[in-house]
Short mmCIF file of C-alpha atoms in Angstrom, two decimals:
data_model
loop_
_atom_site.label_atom_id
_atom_site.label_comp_id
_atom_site.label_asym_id
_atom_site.label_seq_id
_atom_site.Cartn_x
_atom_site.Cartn_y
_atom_site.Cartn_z
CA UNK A 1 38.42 -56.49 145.29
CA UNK A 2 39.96 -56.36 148.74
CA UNK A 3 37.88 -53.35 150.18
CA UNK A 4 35.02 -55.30 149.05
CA UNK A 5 36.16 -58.31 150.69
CA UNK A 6 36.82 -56.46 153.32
CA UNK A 7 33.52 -54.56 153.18
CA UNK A 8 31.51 -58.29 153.28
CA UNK A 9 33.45 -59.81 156.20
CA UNK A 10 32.46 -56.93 158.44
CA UNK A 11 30.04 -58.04 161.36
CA UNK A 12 30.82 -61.31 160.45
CA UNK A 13 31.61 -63.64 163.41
CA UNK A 14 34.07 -66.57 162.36
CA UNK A 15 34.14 -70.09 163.90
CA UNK A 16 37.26 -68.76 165.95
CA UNK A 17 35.20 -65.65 166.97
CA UNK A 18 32.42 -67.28 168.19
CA UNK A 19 34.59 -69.97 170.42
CA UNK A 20 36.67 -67.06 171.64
CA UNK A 21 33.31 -65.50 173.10
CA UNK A 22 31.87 -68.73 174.00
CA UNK A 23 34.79 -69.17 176.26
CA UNK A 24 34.80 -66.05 177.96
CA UNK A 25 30.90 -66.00 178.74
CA UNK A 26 31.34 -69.19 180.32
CA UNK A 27 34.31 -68.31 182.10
CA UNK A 28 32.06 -64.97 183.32
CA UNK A 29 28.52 -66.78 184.23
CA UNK A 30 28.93 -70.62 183.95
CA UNK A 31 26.59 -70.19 180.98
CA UNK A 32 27.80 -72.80 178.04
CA UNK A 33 26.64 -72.32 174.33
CA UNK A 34 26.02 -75.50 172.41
CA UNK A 35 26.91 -75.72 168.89
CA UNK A 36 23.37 -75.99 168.10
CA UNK A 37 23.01 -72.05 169.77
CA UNK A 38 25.29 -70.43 166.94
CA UNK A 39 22.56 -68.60 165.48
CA UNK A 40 20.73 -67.62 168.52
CA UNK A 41 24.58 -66.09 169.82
CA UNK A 42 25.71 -65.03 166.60
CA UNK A 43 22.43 -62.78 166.35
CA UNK A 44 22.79 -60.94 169.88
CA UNK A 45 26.45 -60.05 169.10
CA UNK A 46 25.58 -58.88 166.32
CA UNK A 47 22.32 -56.43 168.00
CA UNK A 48 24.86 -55.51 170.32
CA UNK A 49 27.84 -54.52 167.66
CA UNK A 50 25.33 -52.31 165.85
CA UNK A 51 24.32 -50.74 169.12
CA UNK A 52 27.81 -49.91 169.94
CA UNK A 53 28.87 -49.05 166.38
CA UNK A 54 31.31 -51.50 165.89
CA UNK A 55 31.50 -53.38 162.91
CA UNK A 56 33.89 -56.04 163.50
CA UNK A 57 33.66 -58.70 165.79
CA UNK A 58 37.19 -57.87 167.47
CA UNK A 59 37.05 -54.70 168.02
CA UNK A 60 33.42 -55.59 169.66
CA UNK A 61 35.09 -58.11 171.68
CA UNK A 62 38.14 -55.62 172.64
CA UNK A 63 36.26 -53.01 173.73
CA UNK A 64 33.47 -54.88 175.72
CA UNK A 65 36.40 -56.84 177.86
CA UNK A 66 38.13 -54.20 178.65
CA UNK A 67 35.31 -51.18 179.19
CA UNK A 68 36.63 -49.94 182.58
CA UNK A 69 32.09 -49.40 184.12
CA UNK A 70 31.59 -52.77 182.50
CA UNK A 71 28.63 -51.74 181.14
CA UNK A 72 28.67 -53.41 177.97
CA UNK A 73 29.24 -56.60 179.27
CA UNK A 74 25.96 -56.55 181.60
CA UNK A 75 24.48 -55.34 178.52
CA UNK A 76 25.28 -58.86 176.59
CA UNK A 77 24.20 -60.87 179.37
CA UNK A 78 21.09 -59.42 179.84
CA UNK A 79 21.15 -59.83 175.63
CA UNK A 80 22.21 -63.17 175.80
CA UNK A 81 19.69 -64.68 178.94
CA UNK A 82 16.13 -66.34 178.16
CA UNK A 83 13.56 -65.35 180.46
CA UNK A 84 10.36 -67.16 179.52
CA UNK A 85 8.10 -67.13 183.16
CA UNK A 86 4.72 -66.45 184.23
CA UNK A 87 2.69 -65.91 187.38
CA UNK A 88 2.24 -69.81 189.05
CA UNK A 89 4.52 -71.56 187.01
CA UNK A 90 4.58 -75.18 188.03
CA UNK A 91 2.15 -74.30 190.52
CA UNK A 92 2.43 -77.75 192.50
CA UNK A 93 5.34 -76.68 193.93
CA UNK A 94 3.94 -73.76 195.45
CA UNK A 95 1.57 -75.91 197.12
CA UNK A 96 3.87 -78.54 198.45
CA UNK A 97 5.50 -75.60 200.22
CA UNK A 98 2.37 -74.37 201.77
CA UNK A 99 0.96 -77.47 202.37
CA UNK A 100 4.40 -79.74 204.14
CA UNK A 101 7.36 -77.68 204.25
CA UNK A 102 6.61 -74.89 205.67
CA UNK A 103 5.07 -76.07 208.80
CA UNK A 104 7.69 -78.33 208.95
CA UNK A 105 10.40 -76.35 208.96
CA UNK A 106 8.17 -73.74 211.38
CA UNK A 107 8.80 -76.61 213.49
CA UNK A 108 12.31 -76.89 213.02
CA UNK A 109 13.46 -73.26 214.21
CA UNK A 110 13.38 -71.82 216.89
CA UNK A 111 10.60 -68.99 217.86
CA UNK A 112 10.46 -65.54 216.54
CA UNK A 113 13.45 -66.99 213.97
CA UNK A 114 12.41 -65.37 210.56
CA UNK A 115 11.79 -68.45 207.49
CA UNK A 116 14.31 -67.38 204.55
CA UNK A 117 13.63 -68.44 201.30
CA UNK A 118 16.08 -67.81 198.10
CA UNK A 119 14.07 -67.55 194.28
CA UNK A 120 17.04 -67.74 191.65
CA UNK A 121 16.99 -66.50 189.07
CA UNK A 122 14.24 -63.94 189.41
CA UNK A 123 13.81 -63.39 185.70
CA UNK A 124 10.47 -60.77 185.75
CA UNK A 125 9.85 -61.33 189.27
CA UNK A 126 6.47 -63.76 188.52
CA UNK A 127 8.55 -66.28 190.74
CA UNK A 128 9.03 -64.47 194.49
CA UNK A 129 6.02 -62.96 194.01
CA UNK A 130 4.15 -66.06 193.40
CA UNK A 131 5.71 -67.42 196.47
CA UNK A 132 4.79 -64.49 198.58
CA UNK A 133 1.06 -64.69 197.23
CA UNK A 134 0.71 -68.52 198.20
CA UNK A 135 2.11 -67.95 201.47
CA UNK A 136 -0.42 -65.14 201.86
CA UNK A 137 -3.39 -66.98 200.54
CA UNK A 138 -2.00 -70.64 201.87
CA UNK A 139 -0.10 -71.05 204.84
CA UNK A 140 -1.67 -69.63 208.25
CA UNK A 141 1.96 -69.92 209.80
CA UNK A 142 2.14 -66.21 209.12
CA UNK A 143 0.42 -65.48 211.78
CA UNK A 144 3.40 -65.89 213.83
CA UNK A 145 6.28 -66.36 211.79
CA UNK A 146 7.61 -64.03 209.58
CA UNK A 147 9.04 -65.09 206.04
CA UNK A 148 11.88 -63.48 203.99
CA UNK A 149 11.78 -63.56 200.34
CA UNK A 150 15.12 -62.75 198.85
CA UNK A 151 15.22 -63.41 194.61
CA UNK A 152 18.24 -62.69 192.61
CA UNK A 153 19.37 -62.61 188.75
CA UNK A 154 22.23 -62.03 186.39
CA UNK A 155 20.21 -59.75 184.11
CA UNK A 156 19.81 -55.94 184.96
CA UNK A 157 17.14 -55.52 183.11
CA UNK A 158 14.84 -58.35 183.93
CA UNK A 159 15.47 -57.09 187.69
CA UNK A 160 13.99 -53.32 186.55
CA UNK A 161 10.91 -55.10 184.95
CA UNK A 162 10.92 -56.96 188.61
CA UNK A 163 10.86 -54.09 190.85
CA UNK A 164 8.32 -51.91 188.45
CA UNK A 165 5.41 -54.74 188.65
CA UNK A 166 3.79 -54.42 185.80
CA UNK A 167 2.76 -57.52 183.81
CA UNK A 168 0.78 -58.46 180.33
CA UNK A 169 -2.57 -60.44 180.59
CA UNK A 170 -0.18 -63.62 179.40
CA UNK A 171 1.76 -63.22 182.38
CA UNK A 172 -0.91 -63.29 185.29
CA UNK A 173 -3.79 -65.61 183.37
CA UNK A 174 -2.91 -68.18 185.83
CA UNK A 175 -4.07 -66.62 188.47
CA UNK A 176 -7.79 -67.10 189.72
CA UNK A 177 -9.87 -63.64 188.86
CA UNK A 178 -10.33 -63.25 192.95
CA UNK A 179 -6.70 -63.09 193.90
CA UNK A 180 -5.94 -61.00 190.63
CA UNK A 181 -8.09 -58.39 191.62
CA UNK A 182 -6.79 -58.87 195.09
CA UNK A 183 -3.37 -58.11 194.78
CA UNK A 184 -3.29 -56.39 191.24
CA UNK A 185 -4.77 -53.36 189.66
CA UNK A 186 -5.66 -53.56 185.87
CA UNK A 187 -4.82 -50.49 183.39
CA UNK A 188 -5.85 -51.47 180.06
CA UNK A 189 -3.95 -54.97 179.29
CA UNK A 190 -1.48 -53.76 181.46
CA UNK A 191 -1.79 -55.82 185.58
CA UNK A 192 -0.08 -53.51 187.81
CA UNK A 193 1.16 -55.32 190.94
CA UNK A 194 0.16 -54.21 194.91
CA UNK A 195 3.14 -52.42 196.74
CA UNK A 196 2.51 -54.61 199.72
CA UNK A 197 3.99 -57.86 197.59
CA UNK A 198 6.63 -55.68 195.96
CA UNK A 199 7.69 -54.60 198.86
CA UNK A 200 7.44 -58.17 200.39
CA UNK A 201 10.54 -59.64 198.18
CA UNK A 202 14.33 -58.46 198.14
CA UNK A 203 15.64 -57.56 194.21
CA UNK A 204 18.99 -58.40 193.74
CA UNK A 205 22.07 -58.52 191.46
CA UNK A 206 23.96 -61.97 191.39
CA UNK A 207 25.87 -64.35 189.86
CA UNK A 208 25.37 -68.09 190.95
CA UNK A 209 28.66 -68.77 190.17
CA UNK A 210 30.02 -65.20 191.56
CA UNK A 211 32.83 -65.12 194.24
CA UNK A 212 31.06 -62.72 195.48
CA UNK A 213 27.71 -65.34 196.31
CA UNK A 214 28.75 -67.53 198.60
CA UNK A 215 29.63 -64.77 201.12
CA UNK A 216 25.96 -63.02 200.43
CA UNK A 217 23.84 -66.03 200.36
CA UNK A 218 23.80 -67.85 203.37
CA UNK A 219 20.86 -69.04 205.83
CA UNK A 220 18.10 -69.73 203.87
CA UNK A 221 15.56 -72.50 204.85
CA UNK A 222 13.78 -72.92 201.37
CA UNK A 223 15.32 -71.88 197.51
CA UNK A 224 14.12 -71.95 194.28
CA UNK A 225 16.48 -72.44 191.37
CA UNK A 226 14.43 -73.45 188.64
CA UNK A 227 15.07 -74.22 185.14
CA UNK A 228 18.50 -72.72 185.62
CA UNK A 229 20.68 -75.49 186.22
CA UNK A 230 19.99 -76.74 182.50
CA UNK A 231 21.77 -73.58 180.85
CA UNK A 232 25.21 -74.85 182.47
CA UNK A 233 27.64 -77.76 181.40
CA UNK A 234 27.96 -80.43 184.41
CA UNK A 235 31.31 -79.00 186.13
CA UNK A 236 29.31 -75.70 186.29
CA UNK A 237 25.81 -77.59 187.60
CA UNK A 238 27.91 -79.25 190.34
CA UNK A 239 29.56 -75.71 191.12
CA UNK A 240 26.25 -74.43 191.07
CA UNK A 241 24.99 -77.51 193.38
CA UNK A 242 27.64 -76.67 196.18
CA UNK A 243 26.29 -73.23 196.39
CA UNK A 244 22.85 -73.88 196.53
CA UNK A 245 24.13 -76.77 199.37
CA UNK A 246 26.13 -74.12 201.15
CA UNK A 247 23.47 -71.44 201.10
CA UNK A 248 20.61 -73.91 202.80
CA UNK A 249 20.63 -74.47 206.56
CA UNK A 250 20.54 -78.11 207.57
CA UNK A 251 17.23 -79.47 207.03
CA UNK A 252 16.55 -76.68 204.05
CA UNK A 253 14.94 -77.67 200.85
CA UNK A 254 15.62 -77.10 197.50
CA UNK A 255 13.12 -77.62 194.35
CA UNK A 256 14.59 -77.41 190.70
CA UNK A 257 12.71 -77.26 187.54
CA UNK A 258 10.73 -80.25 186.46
CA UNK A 259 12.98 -81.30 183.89
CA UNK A 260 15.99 -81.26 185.94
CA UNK A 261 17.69 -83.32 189.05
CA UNK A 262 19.80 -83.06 191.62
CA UNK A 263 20.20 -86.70 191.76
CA UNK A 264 22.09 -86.48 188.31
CA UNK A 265 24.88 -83.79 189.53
CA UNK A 266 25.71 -84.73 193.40
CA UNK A 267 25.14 -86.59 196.08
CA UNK A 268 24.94 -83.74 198.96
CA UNK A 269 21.11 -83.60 198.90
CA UNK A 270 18.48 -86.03 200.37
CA UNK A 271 15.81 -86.48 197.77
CA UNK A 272 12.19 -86.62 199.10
CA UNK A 273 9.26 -87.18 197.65
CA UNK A 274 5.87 -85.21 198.71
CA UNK A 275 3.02 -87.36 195.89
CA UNK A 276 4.79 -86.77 192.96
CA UNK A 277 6.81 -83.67 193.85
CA UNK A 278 10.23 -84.32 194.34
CA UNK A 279 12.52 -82.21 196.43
CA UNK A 280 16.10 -81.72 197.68
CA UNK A 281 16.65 -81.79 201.24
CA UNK A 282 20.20 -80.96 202.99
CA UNK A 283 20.75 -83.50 205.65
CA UNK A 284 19.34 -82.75 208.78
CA UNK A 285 22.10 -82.01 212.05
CA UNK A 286 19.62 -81.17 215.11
CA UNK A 287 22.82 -79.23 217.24
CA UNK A 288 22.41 -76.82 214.35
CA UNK A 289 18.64 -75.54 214.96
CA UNK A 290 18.72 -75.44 218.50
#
């Protein structure tokens, strides 16, 4: 009776077990796990105990801690992140920036300064590349000011699908036939991407809440973090919010997703309202620009 006890209880993840992980991953990427997620987080750990032939939680848990490459643990985040995006997502934000920020803050630095703009996370990489095509197709500052693109994520292998540019019909059917066959090629039901906007847009590995971040992302006039802020609990959305302050230059804005606001986590960001798109300024200091 006990090895069959035994024998059941294998890949089993107890109440205890799934705190204990729930714990650490927070304590790793700021990410916090409702109750209400148990299944979703029991089924990944489980995926990636099979994948790593271990059959009880513990040892699982031992041997993904303490893996000297880390490997395994990159592996679980990229297991346990949700990356649901598509070509022109919430497309009125796009336009706002073409349309009022970025000649406003063309005005705001000085010449032959290049415009920096942050997309976390990157998920797929239908974000920065969206930007890059509406600045292309919207905003004639390019003719003499250069923009920087820089997009980051947690997840290795979102960033791979990123830099190789390929998308499914789902993924670009936002995007008006002309400028589809403008900047992609089709294969099939396969939309391959144009080197010119791959090449446009940094890739990067990141953490929000990384020690490593605050050092690396600095300078920007314009960021992205969309529908981020509402995997985190609020001490980690106000860690988060600090970064995202720290990383702006004065006068910088910030949109989040729609469902989300900076109004509800601190009190470091102007809010400003362009028709019904709201965005996060940081507080202008004019001795900064110039």
């Amino acid at each position: 009776m006990t090895s069959i006890g035994a024998a059941a209880a294998a890949g089993e993840i107890s109440d205890a077990d799934f705190d204990r992980f729930r714990s650490m991953f927070y304590r790793k990427t700021g990410i916090y796990f409702e109750d209400s997620k148990r299944y979703f987080v029991d089924k990944r750990l489980k995926e990636r105990m099979k994948q790593t032939g271990h059959t009880l939680f513990k040892s699982y848990f031992t041997f993904m801690r303490f893996q000297a490459s880390g490997d395994e643990l990159q592996s679980l985040v990229n297991a346990m992140t949700v990356n649901e995006t598509y070509f022109f997502r919430e497309d009125y934000q796009f336009e706002t920036m073409c349309r009022h920020l970025m000649d406003e803050l063309d005005d705001m630095r000085p010449a032959g300064e290049d415009l920096r703009i942050w997309s976390v996370p990157s998920s797929t990489g239908e974000e920065p590349y969206s930007i890059a095509i509406y600045l292309l197709e919207y905003w004639k500052g390019l003719e003499h000011r250069d923009v920087e693109i820089v997009s980051s994520d947690i997840d290795t292998s979102v960033l791979e699908h990123a830099k190789r540019g390929i998308y499914s019909k789902r993924s670009v059917q936002n995007i008006p036939l002309t400028m589809r066959q403008r900047y992609f090629t089709q294969h099939g039901n396969e939309f391959h991407l144009c080197s010119d906007i791959k090449d446009s847009v940094t890739l990067c590995l990141a953490n929000i809440l990384g020690a490593e971040v605050p050092g690396r992302f600095r300078s920007f006039d314009l960021i992205y973090c969309r529908n981020l802020l509402i995997y985190f609990d609020d001490d980690s959305r106000r860690r988060a919010a600090q970064v995202l302050y720290d990383a702006l230059k004065p006068g910088g804005y910030i949109f989040l997703g729609h469902s989300e606001s900076m109004s509800r986590i601190c009190s470091l960001f102007k809010v400003k309202k362009f028709g019904d798109v709201i965005v996060y300024q940081k507080p202008t200091n004019e001795g900064a620009f110039r």
